[in-house]
Amino acid sequence: MAMIVIITSTIISVLARDASALSLNSYSNDRNLFSRRQFAFRCPSVAVATCFFSGKQMIAIANAATTIPSRFDSEILTAPPITAGTKFTGHENLYFPDWLEGEWDAVQTLIDTKAPLGLEYIGGPQGSIDVAKASMEEQNKRLNEPVHLKLRFLRTKWGVAEDRAFNLRSRLDAFASKSVVASVEYADVRESNRAAVLSAGGQDSDPLTTTVVYFKGPAAQKTFVISHGQEVDGDSYAGYEVDRSIFALTNTNTAPPVTSDTEVLYSFKRVGDDKVEGKLRLAGYLNPQSDKLYFDAKNRAVSLSDYTLILNRSR
């Protein structure tokens, strides 16, 4: 039976979330050159626009929501409402089908990228066309380029969850074509924290939903999951999560933190005991605190990146 849950408001992910070339040495001190939107478009890892809805509004949105698979086909996506703060079990997570448990050799390929509302919407806080063109050119260079990486999914008391610490390092290093991550740590939040996991019978190794990445360059990134849901039907699976990532330089640079909002959509099909085929879509949204075009975007995705994914079980 398919369980349909579409209630979100930002991410990136199981298989591409921080995807794109990442060179910490290339970060510019010029905010016009290194914008939040440029970072989000090149390194999708992120979140959703902050919105607050009344109960009646939430019901109306839920009734109008489409299924998760249908969100792969539309060029106009509206951010789902945020669900973080509605459950306080302490072990919230996005769970995957049992057949994804284990370690996989993955090949992820970008097959399409677009700015459905226009280039100015991916041009950083000021909607710079120059920044937008540079971001799109950088992304287009990655088209049809297969990226090889390892992915791991762990069994927990509540289901199979992605090993976020392992996968995040693997994705970032793979898409940068070199080692750029110094360490990845889990952080406790009310919805997902180590004390609650252990008290409910979980393990020290169970993944949490909030991560902090420390790069080898002077930068760090914290990512929160602010909504998630899934539909499972036998050998088919569709899921999503909405992530909010805060990226900051850790040296004396006074540039403000970069906040990115992204919805990460997954679709997987088991084609054998040791092989899974799928697709991934990253939808980027503007942030209300610093994007001047936020209200013009009307809570719609301003960037879409589509990937194919092939997983073969590691031997």
Coordinates of N, CA, C and O in Angstrom, one line a residue, residues 174-303:
A174 N 33.1 13.0 -4.1 CA 32.9 12.5 -5.4 C 32.6 13.6 -6.4 O 33.2 13.7 -7.5
F175 N 31.7 14.5 -6.1 CA 31.4 15.6 -7.0 C 32.4 16.7 -7.1 O 32.5 17.4 -8.1
A176 N 33.3 16.7 -6.1 CA 34.4 17.7 -6.2 C 35.6 17.0 -6.9 O 36.6 17.7 -7.2
S177 N 35.6 15.7 -7.1 CA 36.7 15.0 -7.7 C 37.9 15.0 -6.9 O 39.0 14.8 -7.4
K178 N 37.8 15.3 -5.6 CA 38.9 15.2 -4.7 C 38.4 15.2 -3.2 O 37.2 15.5 -3.0
S179 N 39.2 15.0 -2.3 CA 38.8 15.0 -0.9 C 38.7 16.5 -0.4 O 39.7 17.2 -0.3
V180 N 37.5 16.9 -0.1 CA 37.3 18.3 0.4 C 36.7 18.3 1.8 O 36.6 19.3 2.5
V181 N 36.3 17.1 2.4 CA 35.7 17.0 3.7 C 36.7 16.6 4.7 O 37.3 15.6 4.6
A182 N 36.8 17.4 5.8 CA 37.6 17.0 6.9 C 36.9 16.1 7.9 O 37.5 15.1 8.3
S183 N 35.6 16.4 8.2 CA 34.9 15.5 9.1 C 33.4 15.8 8.9 O 33.0 16.9 8.4
V184 N 32.6 14.9 9.3 CA 31.1 15.0 9.4 C 30.6 14.6 10.7 O 31.0 13.5 11.2
E185 N 29.8 15.4 11.4 CA 29.3 15.0 12.7 C 27.8 15.2 12.7 O 27.2 15.9 12.0
Y186 N 27.2 14.4 13.6 CA 25.7 14.5 13.8 C 25.5 15.6 14.9 O 26.3 15.7 15.8
A187 N 24.4 16.3 14.8 CA 24.0 17.3 15.8 C 22.7 17.0 16.4 O 21.8 16.5 15.6
D188 N 22.4 17.2 17.6 CA 21.1 16.9 18.3 C 20.2 18.0 18.0 O 20.5 19.2 18.2
V189 N 19.0 17.7 17.6 CA 17.8 18.6 17.6 C 16.7 17.9 18.3 O 16.7 16.7 18.5
R190 N 15.6 18.7 18.5 CA 14.5 18.1 19.3 C 13.9 16.9 18.6 O 13.5 15.9 19.2
E191 N 13.7 17.0 17.2 CA 13.1 15.9 16.5 C 14.0 14.6 16.3 O 13.5 13.6 16.1
S192 N 15.3 14.8 16.5 CA 16.2 13.7 16.2 C 17.5 13.9 17.1 O 18.3 14.8 16.7
N193 N 17.6 13.2 18.1 CA 18.8 13.4 19.0 C 19.2 12.0 19.6 O 18.4 11.1 19.7
R194 N 20.5 12.0 20.0 CA 21.1 10.7 20.4 C 20.4 10.2 21.7 O 20.2 9.0 21.8
A195 N 20.2 11.1 22.6 CA 19.6 10.6 23.9 C 18.2 10.0 23.7 O 17.9 8.9 24.3
A196 N 17.4 10.6 22.8 CA 16.1 10.0 22.6 C 16.2 8.7 21.8 O 15.4 7.8 22.1
V197 N 17.1 8.6 20.9 CA 17.3 7.4 20.2 C 17.7 6.2 21.1 O 17.1 5.1 21.1
L198 N 18.6 6.5 22.0 CA 19.1 5.4 22.9 C 18.0 5.1 23.9 O 17.8 3.9 24.2
S199 N 17.3 6.1 24.4 CA 16.2 5.8 25.4 C 15.1 5.0 24.8 O 14.4 4.3 25.5
A200 N 14.9 5.1 23.5 CA 13.8 4.3 22.8 C 14.3 3.0 22.3 O 13.6 2.3 21.6
G201 N 15.6 2.6 22.6 CA 16.1 1.3 22.2 C 16.9 1.3 21.0 O 17.2 0.2 20.5
G202 N 17.3 2.5 20.5 CA 18.2 2.5 19.3 C 19.6 2.4 19.7 O 20.0 2.1 20.8
Q203 N 20.5 2.6 18.7 CA 21.9 2.3 18.8 C 22.7 3.6 18.6 O 22.2 4.6 18.0
D204 N 24.0 3.6 19.1 CA 24.9 4.7 18.9 C 25.1 5.0 17.4 O 25.5 6.1 17.0
S205 N 25.0 3.9 16.6 CA 25.3 4.0 15.2 C 24.1 4.5 14.4 O 24.3 4.8 13.2
D206 N 23.0 4.6 15.0 CA 21.8 5.1 14.2 C 22.0 6.5 13.7 O 22.4 7.4 14.5
P207 N 21.7 6.7 12.4 CA 21.9 8.1 11.9 C 20.9 9.1 12.5 O 19.7 8.7 12.7
L208 N 21.3 10.3 12.7 CA 20.4 11.4 13.0 C 20.1 12.2 11.8 O 20.7 12.0 10.7
T209 N 19.2 13.2 11.9 CA 18.9 13.9 10.7 C 19.7 15.2 10.5 O 19.7 15.7 9.4
T210 N 20.3 15.7 11.5 CA 21.1 16.9 11.4 C 22.5 16.7 11.4 O 23.1 15.9 12.2
T211 N 23.2 17.2 10.4 CA 24.7 17.0 10.2 C 25.4 18.3 10.2 O 24.9 19.3 9.8
V212 N 26.7 18.2 10.6 CA 27.6 19.4 10.4 C 28.8 18.9 9.7 O 29.5 18.0 10.1
V213 N 29.1 19.5 8.6 CA 30.3 19.2 7.7 C 31.4 20.2 8.0 O 31.1 21.4 7.9
Y214 N 32.6 19.8 8.3 CA 33.7 20.7 8.4 C 34.6 20.4 7.2 O 35.0 19.3 7.0
F215 N 34.8 21.4 6.3 CA 35.6 21.2 5.1 C 37.1 21.4 5.4 O 37.5 22.0 6.4
K216 N 37.9 20.9 4.5 CA 39.3 21.1 4.7 C 39.8 22.6 4.5 O 40.8 23.0 4.9
G217 N 38.9 23.3 3.7 CA 39.1 24.8 3.7 C 38.4 25.4 4.8 O 37.8 24.8 5.6
P218 N 38.4 26.7 4.9 CA 37.8 27.4 6.0 C 36.3 27.6 5.9 O 35.8 28.7 5.7
A219 N 35.6 26.5 6.0 CA 34.2 26.5 5.8 C 33.5 25.4 6.5 O 34.1 24.3 6.8
A220 N 32.2 25.6 6.9 CA 31.4 24.5 7.5 C 30.0 24.6 7.1 O 29.6 25.7 6.6
Q221 N 29.3 23.5 7.1 CA 27.9 23.5 6.7 C 27.0 22.7 7.6 O 27.4 21.5 7.9
K222 N 25.9 23.2 8.1 CA 25.0 22.5 9.0 C 23.7 22.3 8.2 O 23.1 23.3 7.6
T223 N 23.2 21.1 8.2 CA 22.0 20.8 7.4 C 20.9 20.1 8.3 O 21.2 19.2 9.0
F224 N 19.7 20.7 8.2 CA 18.6 20.2 9.0 C 17.5 19.6 8.0 O 17.3 20.1 6.9
V225 N 16.9 18.5 8.4 CA 15.7 18.0 7.7 C 14.5 18.6 8.3 O 14.2 18.4 9.5
I226 N 13.7 19.4 7.5 CA 12.6 20.0 8.1 C 11.3 19.5 7.6 O 10.2 19.9 8.0
S227 N 11.3 18.5 6.7 CA 10.1 17.7 6.3 C 10.6 16.5 5.6 O 11.6 16.5 4.9
H228 N 9.7 15.4 5.6 CA 10.0 14.2 4.9 C 8.8 13.4 4.7 O 7.8 13.5 5.5
G229 N 8.8 12.4 3.8 CA 7.7 11.5 3.6 C 8.1 10.5 2.5 O 9.1 10.6 1.8
Q230 N 7.3 9.4 2.4 CA 7.6 8.4 1.5 C 6.4 7.6 1.1 O 5.4 7.6 1.8
E231 N 6.5 6.9 -0.1 CA 5.5 6.0 -0.6 C 6.2 4.7 -1.0 O 7.2 4.8 -1.7
V232 N 5.8 3.6 -0.4 CA 6.4 2.3 -0.7 C 5.4 1.4 -1.3 O 4.3 1.3 -0.8
D233 N 5.7 0.7 -2.4 CA 4.8 -0.2 -3.1 C 5.7 -1.4 -3.6 O 6.1 -1.3 -4.8
G234 N 5.9 -2.4 -2.8 CA 6.7 -3.5 -3.2 C 8.1 -3.2 -3.6 O 8.9 -2.8 -2.8
D235 N 8.4 -3.4 -4.9 CA 9.8 -3.1 -5.4 C 10.0 -1.6 -5.8 O 11.0 -1.3 -6.4
S236 N 9.0 -0.8 -5.5 CA 9.1 0.6 -5.9 C 9.0 1.5 -4.7 O 8.3 1.2 -3.7
Y237 N 9.8 2.6 -4.7 CA 9.8 3.5 -3.6 C 9.9 4.9 -4.1 O 10.7 5.2 -5.0
A238 N 9.2 5.8 -3.5 CA 9.4 7.3 -3.7 C 9.4 8.0 -2.4 O 8.6 7.7 -1.5
G239 N 10.3 8.9 -2.3 CA 10.4 9.7 -1.0 C 10.9 11.1 -1.2 O 11.4 11.4 -2.3
Y240 N 10.8 11.9 -0.2 CA 11.3 13.2 -0.3 C 11.7 13.7 1.0 O 11.3 13.2 2.1
E241 N 12.6 14.7 1.1 CA 12.8 15.4 2.3 C 13.2 16.8 1.9 O 13.6 17.1 0.8
V242 N 12.9 17.7 2.8 CA 13.2 19.1 2.6 C 14.3 19.5 3.6 O 14.2 19.2 4.8
D243 N 15.4 20.0 3.1 CA 16.6 20.3 3.9 C 16.8 21.8 3.9 O 16.7 22.5 2.9
R244 N 17.3 22.2 5.0 CA 17.8 23.6 5.1 C 19.3 23.6 5.5 O 19.6 23.0 6.5
S245 N 20.1 24.1 4.7 CA 21.6 24.1 4.9 C 22.1 25.5 5.2 O 21.7 26.4 4.5
I246 N 22.9 25.6 6.2 CA 23.5 26.9 6.5 C 25.0 26.7 6.3 O 25.7 25.9 7.0
F247 N 25.6 27.5 5.4 CA 27.0 27.4 5.0 C 27.7 28.6 5.5 O 27.2 29.8 5.3
A248 N 28.8 28.5 6.2 CA 29.5 29.7 6.7 C 31.0 29.5 6.6 O 31.6 28.4 6.7
L249 N 31.7 30.6 6.3 CA 33.2 30.6 6.3 C 33.6 30.6 7.8 O 33.0 31.2 8.7
T250 N 34.7 29.9 8.1 CA 35.2 29.8 9.5 C 36.5 30.5 9.8 O 37.1 30.4 10.8
N251 N 36.9 31.4 8.8 CA 38.1 32.2 9.0 C 37.6 33.6 9.4 O 36.5 33.8 9.9
T252 N 38.4 34.6 9.2 CA 38.1 36.0 9.6 C 37.2 36.7 8.6 O 36.9 37.9 8.8
N253 N 36.9 36.1 7.5 CA 36.0 36.7 6.6 C 34.7 37.1 7.2 O 34.1 36.3 8.0
T254 N 34.2 38.2 6.9 CA 32.9 38.7 7.6 C 31.7 38.5 6.8 O 30.6 39.0 7.1
A255 N 31.8 37.7 5.7 CA 30.6 37.4 4.8 C 29.6 36.7 5.7 O 29.9 35.8 6.5
P256 N 28.3 37.0 5.5 CA 27.3 36.4 6.3 C 27.1 34.9 5.9 O 27.4 34.5 4.8
P257 N 26.5 34.1 6.8 CA 26.2 32.7 6.4 C 25.3 32.6 5.2 O 24.5 33.5 4.9
V258 N 25.4 31.5 4.5 CA 24.6 31.2 3.3 C 23.6 30.2 3.6 O 23.9 29.1 4.1
T259 N 22.3 30.5 3.5 CA 21.2 29.6 3.8 C 20.6 29.1 2.5 O 20.2 29.9 1.6
S260 N 20.5 27.8 2.3 CA 20.0 27.2 1.0 C 18.8 26.4 1.4 O 18.8 25.6 2.4
D261 N 17.7 26.5 0.6 CA 16.5 25.7 0.8 C 16.3 24.8 -0.4 O 16.2 25.2 -1.5
T262 N 16.2 23.4 -0.1 CA 16.1 22.5 -1.2 C 15.2 21.3 -0.9 O 15.3 20.8 0.2
E263 N 14.4 20.9 -1.8 CA 13.6 19.7 -1.7 C 14.3 18.6 -2.5 O 14.7 18.8 -3.7
V264 N 14.5 17.5 -1.9 CA 15.2 16.3 -2.5 C 14.1 15.2 -2.7 O 13.5 14.8 -1.8
L265 N 14.0 14.8 -4.0 CA 13.0 13.8 -4.3 C 13.7 12.6 -4.8 O 14.7 12.7 -5.6
Y266 N 13.3 11.4 -4.3 CA 14.0 10.1 -4.7 C 12.9 9.2 -5.3 O 11.8 9.1 -4.8
S267 N 13.3 8.4 -6.3 CA 12.5 7.4 -6.8 C 13.4 6.2 -7.1 O 14.4 6.3 -7.9
F268 N 13.1 5.0 -6.5 CA 13.9 3.8 -6.7 C 13.1 2.6 -7.1 O 11.9 2.5 -6.7
K269 N 13.7 1.8 -7.9 CA 13.0 0.5 -8.4 C 14.0 -0.6 -8.2 O 15.1 -0.6 -8.8
R270 N 13.7 -1.6 -7.5 CA 14.5 -2.8 -7.3 C 14.4 -3.6 -8.6 O 13.3 -4.1 -8.9
V271 N 15.5 -3.9 -9.3 CA 15.5 -4.7 -10.5 C 16.2 -6.0 -10.3 O 16.4 -6.8 -11.2
G272 N 16.6 -6.3 -9.1 CA 17.3 -7.5 -8.7 C 17.7 -7.5 -7.3 O 17.7 -6.4 -6.6
D273 N 18.2 -8.6 -6.7 CA 18.6 -8.6 -5.3 C 19.7 -7.6 -5.1 O 19.9 -7.1 -4.0
D274 N 20.6 -7.4 -6.1 CA 21.8 -6.6 -5.9 C 21.8 -5.4 -6.8 O 22.9 -4.8 -7.0
K275 N 20.7 -5.0 -7.4 CA 20.7 -3.8 -8.3 C 19.4 -3.0 -8.1 O 18.3 -3.5 -8.0
V276 N 19.6 -1.7 -8.0 CA 18.5 -0.7 -7.9 C 18.7 0.4 -8.9 O 19.8 0.9 -9.1
E277 N 17.7 0.7 -9.6 CA 17.7 1.9 -10.6 C 16.8 3.0 -10.0 O 15.8 2.7 -9.4
G278 N 17.2 4.2 -10.3 CA 16.4 5.3 -9.7 C 16.6 6.6 -10.4 O 17.4 6.7 -11.3
K279 N 16.0 7.6 -9.8 CA 16.2 9.0 -10.2 C 16.1 9.9 -9.0 O 15.5 9.5 -8.0
L280 N 16.7 11.0 -9.2 CA 16.8 12.0 -8.1 C 16.5 13.4 -8.7 O 17.0 13.7 -9.8
R281 N 15.7 14.2 -8.0 CA 15.4 15.5 -8.4 C 15.7 16.5 -7.2 O 15.3 16.2 -6.1
L282 N 16.4 17.5 -7.5 CA 16.7 18.6 -6.5 C 16.0 19.8 -6.9 O 16.2 20.3 -8.0
A283 N 15.1 20.3 -6.1 CA 14.3 21.6 -6.3 C 14.8 22.6 -5.3 O 14.6 22.5 -4.1
G284 N 15.3 23.7 -5.9 CA 15.8 24.8 -5.0 C 14.7 25.9 -4.9 O 14.1 26.3 -5.8
Y285 N 14.6 26.5 -3.7 CA 13.6 27.5 -3.4 C 14.4 28.7 -2.8 O 15.4 28.6 -2.2
L286 N 13.8 29.9 -3.0 CA 14.4 31.1 -2.4 C 14.1 31.2 -0.9 O 13.2 30.5 -0.4
N287 N 14.9 32.0 -0.3 CA 14.8 32.1 1.2 C 14.2 33.5 1.5 O 14.7 34.5 1.0
P288 N 13.2 33.6 2.4 CA 12.5 34.8 2.6 C 13.4 35.9 3.3 O 13.1 37.1 3.2
Q289 N 14.5 35.5 4.0 CA 15.2 36.5 4.8 C 16.2 37.3 3.9 O 16.6 38.4 4.4
S290 N 16.6 36.8 2.8 CA 17.6 37.5 2.0 C 17.5 37.6 0.5 O 18.3 38.2 -0.1
D291 N 16.5 36.9 -0.1 CA 16.3 36.9 -1.5 C 15.3 38.0 -1.9 O 14.1 37.8 -1.5
K292 N 15.7 39.0 -2.6 CA 14.7 40.0 -2.9 C 13.6 39.6 -3.8 O 12.5 40.2 -3.8
L293 N 13.8 38.5 -4.5 CA 12.7 37.9 -5.4 C 11.9 36.9 -4.7 O 11.1 36.2 -5.4
Y294 N 12.0 36.7 -3.4 CA 11.3 35.6 -2.7 C 9.8 35.7 -2.9 O 9.2 34.7 -3.3
F295 N 9.2 36.9 -2.8 CA 7.8 37.0 -2.9 C 7.3 36.9 -4.4 O 6.2 36.4 -4.6
D296 N 8.2 37.3 -5.3 CA 7.9 37.1 -6.7 C 7.8 35.6 -7.1 O 7.1 35.2 -8.0
A297 N 8.7 34.8 -6.4 CA 8.7 33.4 -6.7 C 7.5 32.7 -6.2 O 7.1 31.6 -6.7
K298 N 6.8 33.2 -5.3 CA 5.5 32.7 -4.8 C 5.6 31.2 -4.3 O 4.8 30.4 -4.6
N299 N 6.7 31.0 -3.6 CA 7.0 29.7 -3.0 C 7.2 28.6 -4.0 O 7.0 27.4 -3.7
R300 N 7.6 28.9 -5.3 CA 7.8 28.0 -6.3 C 9.3 27.7 -6.5 O 10.1 28.6 -6.2
A301 N 9.6 26.5 -6.9 CA 11.1 26.2 -7.1 C 11.7 27.0 -8.2 O 11.1 27.3 -9.3
V302 N 12.9 27.5 -8.0 CA 13.6 28.4 -8.9 C 14.7 27.6 -9.7 O 15.2 28.1 -10.7
S303 N 15.0 26.4 -9.2 CA 16.0 25.6 -9.9 C 15.6 24.1 -9.8 O 15.1 23.7 -8.8

